Short mmCIF file of C-alpha atoms in Angstrom, two decimals:
data_model
loop_
_atom_site.label_atom_id
_atom_site.label_comp_id
_atom_site.label_asym_id
_atom_site.label_seq_id
_atom_site.Cartn_x
_atom_site.Cartn_y
_atom_site.Cartn_z
CA MET Y 145 55.81 13.51 40.62
CA ARG Y 146 54.66 10.97 43.42
CA TYR Y 147 51.60 8.19 43.87
CA ARG Y 148 48.61 9.53 44.78
CA VAL Y 149 49.40 7.92 48.13
CA THR Y 150 51.76 9.33 50.51
CA GLY Y 151 55.01 8.31 52.86
CA LEU Y 152 58.07 6.42 53.10
CA ALA Y 153 60.63 4.53 51.06
CA MET Y 154 61.21 1.06 52.18
CA SER Y 155 63.03 -0.20 49.25
CA VAL Y 156 66.26 0.27 51.57
CA LEU Y 157 64.88 -0.73 54.88
CA LEU Y 158 64.11 -4.08 53.11
CA GLY Y 159 66.94 -4.19 51.33
CA VAL Y 160 65.44 -5.57 47.54
CA THR Y 161 68.29 -5.38 44.80
CA ALA Y 162 67.36 -6.23 41.50
CA CYS Y 163 68.40 -9.73 39.94
CA SER Y 164 71.62 -10.03 38.29
CA ALA Y 165 71.57 -11.60 34.59
CA GLU Y 166 74.22 -14.15 35.57
CA GLU Y 167 72.11 -15.38 38.73
CA PRO Y 168 68.32 -15.78 36.35
CA ALA Y 169 66.52 -16.48 39.91
CA THR Y 170 63.74 -19.17 40.45
CA PRO Y 171 59.81 -17.12 41.47
CA GLY Y 172 60.15 -18.29 44.96
CA GLU Y 173 64.00 -16.51 44.91
CA SER Y 174 63.04 -13.39 42.94
CA PRO Y 175 63.66 -9.79 44.55
CA LEU Y 176 60.56 -8.67 42.21
CA ILE Y 177 58.21 -11.03 43.65
CA SER Y 178 59.61 -10.73 47.18
CA ALA Y 179 58.84 -7.00 46.63
CA ILE Y 180 55.40 -7.79 44.69
CA GLU Y 181 54.23 -10.33 48.01
CA GLU Y 182 55.42 -7.89 50.46
CA THR Y 183 53.96 -4.90 48.90
CA ASN Y 184 50.17 -6.37 48.65
CA THR Y 185 50.61 -7.20 52.82
CA LEU Y 186 51.29 -3.14 53.28
CA VAL Y 187 47.55 -2.90 51.35
CA LEU Y 188 46.19 -5.79 53.30
CA GLU Y 189 47.28 -3.89 56.96
CA LEU Y 190 46.85 -0.50 55.09
CA GLY Y 191 43.29 -1.70 53.77
CA GLU Y 192 42.51 -2.59 57.47
CA THR Y 193 44.42 0.61 59.03
CA TYR Y 194 42.13 2.48 56.53
CA HIS Y 195 39.10 0.82 57.63
CA ARG Y 196 39.35 1.39 61.34
CA LEU Y 197 40.31 4.92 60.74
CA LEU Y 198 36.94 5.37 58.91
CA ARG Y 199 34.73 2.86 61.58
CA ASP Y 200 36.36 5.72 64.60
CA CYS Y 201 35.21 8.74 62.82
CA MET Y 202 31.94 7.16 62.56
CA ALA Y 203 31.47 6.35 66.29
CA LEU Y 204 32.23 10.10 67.30
CA ARG Y 205 28.91 10.86 65.19
CA GLU Y 206 28.02 8.04 67.93
CA PHE Y 207 27.40 5.15 65.04
CA GLN Y 208 27.95 1.89 65.62
CA VAL Y 209 26.76 0.20 63.14
CA HIS Y 210 28.20 -0.19 59.70
CA PRO Y 211 27.77 -1.66 56.22
CA GLN Y 212 29.41 -4.76 55.36
CA TRP Y 213 32.04 -4.10 53.45
CA LEU Y 214 33.85 -1.50 56.35
CA ASN Y 215 33.69 -4.71 58.72
CA GLU Y 216 34.13 -7.73 56.47
CA PRO Y 217 38.32 -9.36 56.12
CA VAL Y 218 39.66 -6.58 53.38
CA GLU Y 219 41.56 -9.36 51.08
CA SER Y 220 37.86 -9.40 49.47
CA LEU Y 221 38.52 -5.62 48.76
CA TYR Y 222 41.88 -4.88 48.23
CA GLY Y 223 43.94 -8.27 47.63
CA PRO Y 224 45.99 -9.23 46.23
CA ILE Y 225 46.90 -5.22 44.73
CA LEU Y 226 49.80 -6.50 42.34
CA SER Y 227 49.07 -8.63 39.77
CA LEU Y 228 52.09 -11.14 37.89
CA PRO Y 229 51.71 -14.12 40.66
CA GLN Y 230 54.28 -16.33 41.75
CA GLU Y 231 53.15 -19.67 40.46
CA PRO Y 232 53.13 -19.69 36.41
CA PRO Y 233 49.95 -17.75 34.69
CA GLY Y 234 47.58 -20.62 34.19
CA TYR Y 235 49.42 -22.80 36.54
CA SER Y 236 46.20 -23.50 38.49
CA LEU Y 237 43.73 -23.70 35.79
CA ILE Y 238 43.63 -27.35 36.14
CA PRO Y 239 44.14 -28.84 38.97
CA GLU Y 240 46.45 -31.58 39.68
CA PRO Y 241 44.73 -34.95 40.16
CA ALA Y 242 44.62 -34.88 44.35
CA VAL Y 243 43.12 -31.61 44.14
CA ALA Y 244 40.76 -32.58 41.29
CA ALA Y 245 39.40 -35.64 43.51
CA GLU Y 246 38.58 -33.12 46.38
CA ASN Y 247 37.62 -29.66 44.96
CA GLY Y 248 36.45 -30.66 40.85
CA PHE Y 249 37.43 -26.92 39.65
CA GLY Y 250 36.13 -24.94 42.72
CA VAL Y 251 33.09 -23.96 40.87
CA TRP Y 252 30.54 -26.14 42.49
CA ALA Y 253 30.83 -24.23 46.54
CA SER Y 254 30.39 -20.54 44.41
CA THR Y 255 27.05 -21.88 43.18
CA ALA Y 256 25.88 -23.90 45.69
CA PRO Y 257 22.67 -22.47 47.54
CA ASP Y 258 23.61 -19.71 50.21
CA PRO Y 259 21.08 -19.26 52.66
CA ARG Y 260 22.91 -16.72 54.65
CA ARG Y 261 22.52 -14.93 50.62
CA GLU Y 262 18.79 -14.68 51.88
CA GLN Y 263 20.31 -12.46 55.45
CA PRO Y 264 20.43 -9.09 55.55
CA ASP Y 265 23.22 -7.87 56.93
CA GLU Y 266 23.09 -5.59 60.50
CA PHE Y 267 23.31 -2.09 58.16
CA SER Y 268 20.76 -3.16 56.62
CA ALA Y 269 18.44 -4.43 58.89
CA MET Y 270 19.02 -0.83 60.80
CA ASN Y 271 16.10 1.39 59.95
CA GLU Y 272 15.79 4.07 57.29
CA THR Y 273 16.18 6.84 59.60
CA TYR Y 274 19.65 5.76 60.92
CA ARG Y 275 20.57 4.61 57.26
CA ASP Y 276 20.34 7.66 55.64
CA SER Y 277 21.95 9.71 58.40
CA TYR Y 278 24.90 6.90 58.70
CA LEU Y 279 26.12 7.87 54.62
CA ARG Y 280 25.20 11.33 55.05
CA ALA Y 281 27.80 11.18 58.01
CA MET Y 282 29.92 9.72 55.85
CA TYR Y 283 30.03 10.83 52.23
CA GLY Y 284 28.57 14.41 53.17
CA ASP Y 285 25.07 15.58 52.68
CA ASP Y 286 25.52 16.87 48.29
CA LEU Y 287 26.48 13.09 47.29
CA VAL Y 288 23.99 11.46 49.17
CA ASP Y 289 21.57 14.10 47.66
CA ASN Y 290 23.05 14.76 44.48
CA LEU Y 291 23.78 10.20 44.28
CA ASP Y 292 23.00 9.18 39.95
CA PRO Y 293 19.75 6.59 40.48
CA ASP Y 294 21.01 5.18 37.18
CA PHE Y 295 24.26 5.36 38.67
CA GLY Y 296 26.55 2.82 40.39
CA VAL Y 297 25.91 -1.06 41.58
CA PHE Y 298 22.29 -3.06 40.98
CA SER Y 299 20.95 -5.66 42.18
CA GLY Y 300 17.64 -7.48 42.31
CA ASP Y 301 15.30 -4.69 44.05
CA GLY Y 302 17.94 -2.06 42.10
CA GLN Y 303 19.86 0.23 43.20
CA ASP Y 304 22.20 -0.54 46.04
CA VAL Y 305 22.79 2.47 47.80
CA VAL Y 306 25.56 1.48 49.89
CA ALA Y 307 28.27 0.28 47.08
CA SER Y 308 27.20 2.99 44.75
CA LEU Y 309 27.66 5.83 46.87
CA ARG Y 310 31.39 4.66 47.45
CA MET Y 311 32.06 4.21 43.70
CA ALA Y 312 30.21 8.00 43.81
CA ALA Y 313 32.75 9.03 46.43
CA GLU Y 314 35.71 7.75 44.95
CA ASP Y 315 34.62 9.62 41.81
CA ALA Y 316 34.66 13.01 43.34
CA ARG Y 317 37.19 12.86 44.93
CA SER Y 318 39.97 11.91 41.27
CA GLY Y 319 37.37 14.34 40.19
CA ASP Y 320 35.35 12.32 37.80
CA ALA Y 321 32.23 13.94 39.66
CA ALA Y 322 29.75 16.85 39.35
CA HIS Y 323 29.27 17.12 43.16
CA PRO Y 324 32.06 16.84 46.24
CA VAL Y 325 32.56 14.44 49.08
CA GLY Y 326 32.46 15.19 52.31
CA GLY Y 327 31.54 14.06 55.88
CA CYS Y 328 34.45 11.02 56.88
CA TYR Y 329 35.02 9.44 53.92
CA ALA Y 330 37.05 12.97 53.31
CA GLU Y 331 37.99 13.90 55.86
CA VAL Y 332 40.10 10.43 56.03
CA THR Y 333 40.75 9.84 52.98
CA ASP Y 334 42.06 13.16 52.44
CA GLN Y 335 44.69 12.80 55.62
CA VAL Y 336 45.80 9.16 54.84
CA PHE Y 337 45.74 9.61 50.83
CA ALA Y 338 47.72 12.59 48.63
CA ASP Y 339 46.05 14.59 46.39
CA PRO Y 340 44.46 12.75 43.19
CA ASP Y 341 46.42 15.56 41.42
CA GLU Y 342 49.53 14.93 42.58
CA PHE Y 343 49.67 11.40 41.15
CA THR Y 344 50.09 10.14 37.05
CA PRO Y 345 47.68 8.55 35.93
CA GLY Y 346 47.93 4.45 34.67
CA ASP Y 347 45.99 1.48 34.90
CA TYR Y 348 42.88 1.65 36.48
CA SER Y 349 42.03 -1.18 39.20
CA GLY Y 350 39.84 0.13 41.81
CA GLY Y 351 40.74 -0.89 45.32
CA LEU Y 352 42.00 2.01 48.29
CA PRO Y 353 40.06 4.87 47.78
CA GLY Y 354 43.14 7.57 47.15
CA MET Y 355 45.79 4.79 45.64
CA GLY Y 356 42.89 3.79 42.30
CA PHE Y 357 45.81 3.38 39.74
CA TRP Y 358 48.90 1.25 40.46
CA PRO Y 359 51.51 -1.06 37.87
CA ASP Y 360 49.53 -3.46 36.31
CA LEU Y 361 52.93 -5.59 35.51
CA PHE Y 362 51.39 -8.68 33.67
CA HIS Y 363 49.10 -7.00 31.24
CA GLY Y 364 50.83 -3.70 31.17
CA SER Y 365 54.20 -4.66 30.69
CA GLY Y 366 53.19 -7.14 28.04
CA ILE Y 367 54.77 -11.12 29.51
CA ALA Y 368 50.85 -12.31 29.61
CA GLU Y 369 51.09 -11.67 25.83
CA GLU Y 370 55.05 -13.55 25.17
CA PHE Y 371 54.01 -16.29 28.00
CA GLU Y 372 51.31 -16.79 26.44
CA ILE Y 373 52.55 -17.70 22.95
CA ALA Y 374 55.74 -19.92 24.65
CA MET Y 375 52.86 -22.02 26.14
CA GLU Y 376 50.49 -22.65 23.16
CA PRO Y 377 52.09 -25.69 21.82
CA THR Y 378 51.52 -27.14 25.70
CA TRP Y 379 47.92 -25.92 26.03
CA ARG Y 380 47.18 -26.97 22.54
CA GLU Y 381 48.06 -30.54 23.31
CA TRP Y 382 45.65 -30.37 26.35
CA ASN Y 383 43.00 -29.65 24.53
CA ASP Y 384 43.49 -32.08 22.16
CA CYS Y 385 43.72 -34.77 25.19
CA THR Y 386 40.75 -33.53 27.03
CA VAL Y 387 38.52 -33.66 23.17
CA ALA Y 388 39.46 -36.78 22.93
CA GLU Y 389 37.72 -37.81 26.17
CA GLY Y 390 35.31 -36.04 24.61
CA TYR Y 391 34.92 -32.92 26.10
CA ASP Y 392 34.49 -29.29 24.28
CA PRO Y 393 37.31 -27.75 22.62
CA LEU Y 394 38.12 -24.55 24.15
CA THR Y 395 40.59 -21.70 23.76
CA VAL Y 396 42.86 -20.85 26.75
CA ASP Y 397 44.42 -17.80 27.09
CA ALA Y 398 46.44 -16.69 30.16
CA GLU Y 399 42.98 -16.09 31.67
CA GLY Y 400 41.58 -19.56 31.55
CA SER Y 401 38.18 -17.21 31.20
CA GLU Y 402 36.98 -20.37 28.64
CA ILE Y 403 38.00 -23.16 30.69
CA GLN Y 404 35.75 -21.35 34.24
CA GLY Y 405 33.34 -20.19 32.01
CA TYR Y 406 33.01 -24.06 30.46
CA VAL Y 407 32.34 -25.46 33.58
CA ARG Y 408 29.78 -22.47 34.90
CA LEU Y 409 27.98 -23.26 31.84
CA PHE Y 410 27.36 -26.62 33.91
CA TYR Y 411 24.67 -24.65 36.20
CA ARG Y 412 23.81 -22.25 34.37
CA THR Y 413 22.81 -20.94 31.19
CA PRO Y 414 24.28 -17.56 29.91
CA ALA Y 415 20.86 -15.39 30.47
CA GLU Y 416 21.32 -16.70 34.81
CA LEU Y 417 24.64 -15.69 34.97
CA ALA Y 418 23.79 -11.88 33.30
CA ALA Y 419 20.25 -11.46 34.62
CA GLU Y 420 23.10 -12.27 38.34
CA ALA Y 421 25.34 -9.28 37.33
CA GLY Y 422 23.10 -6.18 37.51
CA GLU Y 423 23.39 -3.64 35.59
CA PHE Y 424 26.95 -5.81 33.67
CA ALA Y 425 24.60 -7.98 32.12
CA ASP Y 426 25.12 -7.46 28.91
CA GLU Y 427 29.03 -7.67 29.36
CA ILE Y 428 28.23 -11.12 30.40
CA GLU Y 429 25.82 -12.29 27.67
CA GLU Y 430 28.48 -11.73 25.69
CA GLN Y 431 30.88 -12.45 27.17
CA PHE Y 432 29.38 -16.81 27.17
CA ALA Y 433 28.07 -16.37 24.89
CA ALA Y 434 31.23 -17.71 22.80
CA VAL Y 435 31.72 -20.26 25.60
CA PRO Y 436 31.14 -23.78 24.38
CA VAL Y 437 28.18 -25.28 26.89
CA ALA Y 438 28.34 -28.64 27.31
CA LYS Y 439 25.84 -31.47 25.56
CA GLY Y 440 23.12 -31.57 28.41
CA ALA Y 441 24.31 -28.51 29.93
CA PRO Y 442 23.45 -27.30 32.50
CA TRP Y 443 22.20 -29.57 34.83
CA PRO Y 444 20.89 -29.92 38.31
CA TYR Y 445 23.40 -28.67 40.93
CA GLU Y 446 23.86 -32.12 42.28
CA GLU Y 447 23.99 -33.62 38.55
CA ALA Y 448 26.36 -30.16 37.51
CA LYS Y 449 28.56 -30.93 40.44
CA ARG Y 450 29.02 -34.50 39.37
CA GLN Y 451 29.79 -33.22 35.82
CA GLU Y 452 31.93 -30.74 37.79
CA PHE Y 453 34.36 -33.70 38.73
CA ALA Y 454 34.74 -35.91 36.39
CA TYR Y 455 35.85 -32.73 33.71
CA ALA Y 456 38.43 -31.75 36.64
CA ALA Y 457 39.51 -35.16 36.99
CA ALA Y 458 39.43 -35.66 32.34
CA ALA Y 459 41.55 -32.66 32.50
CA ALA Y 460 44.05 -33.30 35.49
CA GLU Y 461 44.98 -36.65 33.49
CA CYS Y 462 45.52 -34.35 30.50
CA GLY Y 463 47.75 -32.36 32.50
CA GLU Y 464 50.16 -34.71 33.22
CA THR Y 465 49.91 -36.77 30.12
CA VAL Y 466 51.08 -33.51 27.98
CA GLY Y 467 53.33 -32.18 30.98
CA LEU Y 468 51.42 -29.24 31.32
CA TRP Y 469 52.88 -28.29 34.46
CA SER Y 470 56.55 -28.73 34.51
CA ALA Y 471 56.38 -26.95 30.92
CA LEU Y 472 54.19 -23.97 32.65
CA ASP Y 473 57.44 -23.45 35.14
CA THR Y 474 59.78 -24.29 33.08
CA GLY Y 475 58.41 -21.50 31.10
CA TRP Y 476 58.26 -19.18 33.45
CA ASP Y 477 61.34 -19.23 35.04
CA GLU Y 478 62.67 -18.24 32.46
CA LEU Y 479 60.54 -15.30 30.96
CA LEU Y 480 60.70 -13.86 34.64
CA ALA Y 481 64.65 -14.27 34.66
CA VAL Y 482 64.87 -12.12 31.72
CA ARG Y 483 62.18 -9.64 32.34
CA GLY Y 484 61.33 -9.50 35.70
CA PRO Y 485 64.53 -6.31 36.61
CA ASP Y 486 62.43 -4.49 34.10
CA LEU Y 487 59.37 -4.29 36.39
CA GLU Y 488 61.16 -3.89 39.62
CA ALA Y 489 61.03 0.22 39.16
CA GLU Y 490 57.15 0.25 39.12
CA VAL Y 491 57.02 -2.04 41.79
CA PHE Y 492 59.03 -0.23 44.68
CA ALA Y 493 57.75 3.02 43.71
CA TYR Y 494 54.07 1.31 44.24
CA ARG Y 495 55.45 -0.74 47.36
CA GLN Y 496 57.25 3.07 49.11
CA ALA Y 497 53.89 4.96 48.06
CA VAL Y 498 51.80 2.54 49.96
CA SER Y 499 54.22 2.40 52.60
CA GLU Y 500 53.82 6.40 52.90
CA SER Y 501 50.06 5.45 53.21
CA LEU Y 502 50.65 3.55 55.79
CA THR Y 503 52.60 5.42 57.70
CA GLU Y 504 50.38 8.38 57.43
CA ALA Y 505 47.68 5.98 58.61
CA GLN Y 506 48.76 4.62 61.83
CA GLY Y 507 49.67 8.43 63.07
CA LEU Y 508 46.08 9.14 62.87
CA LEU Y 509 45.23 6.03 64.86
CA LYS Y 510 43.71 6.74 69.10
#
């Protein structure tokens, strides 16, 4: 049984071997981590090649202006694919003092007013006839004509047809839609990726069409829960320290969702964040409903940014006080040395599949 992608074995070519029990490796030296990094690099190369093939196919149909997703860096769409982190989970949730002073938690940058958001991309600026003809050439008349108006991605202007058709195309190729996908999408994707029926379903995480599923190394393996339990006393000490500095107690887990959420509520109310989330509004509102709100928040942007930097400084100081980063380092090294070999087979198989699709894609380049 193959992965949904096609191709060439890489474990021998790259000389990757398992960690021995006698020589536990640090994360930076681990063959598992090396394989993950190499796989993620291959995925980006595959993404770039796949996008180029789609653009070339559309160019043969005399379309030169493409949607933004087909031109932007592939890192924003396909990286990183494998989610077992090289650094200890939670290590970057709290900025170290120098980073805190320079960048806070980094939330301020993503919430700053951005005039570019008001500027349409080049494809959106094309006339309706061009856009409609393009989408039909990309996905086929059947999929375009039968796009459910209640399906896909939505913004303040209604359904995002470009993004929704991308989702519908992937569903159609996986057999989860009533109408087939055609056009350049089907022509290129079917040549690069193996048939979905040849793939053993696993955890779906989105990504490259035709790949879809990949090993959920961190959560699917149970490592996330094990590490969270091991680090619970350290995080509790850090939390107690920040509470003593006047901040709200937070639930800290492997994802650190309450920390980022707490800071985001310096800038927006839960209702405002939900309104910005379109079709995911209910989920976002529910997620933020449980997050404490700092007294006085939300604030105007400049004051919220000042509050973010002050909290980051206090959080970093508490991190040093309780030895947060050294505890995370030690705990992660110990856990990865024990559990890492169990995950290698999954990583190697997926890397082989990615490599095979890349070989197929590169063979199609003009």
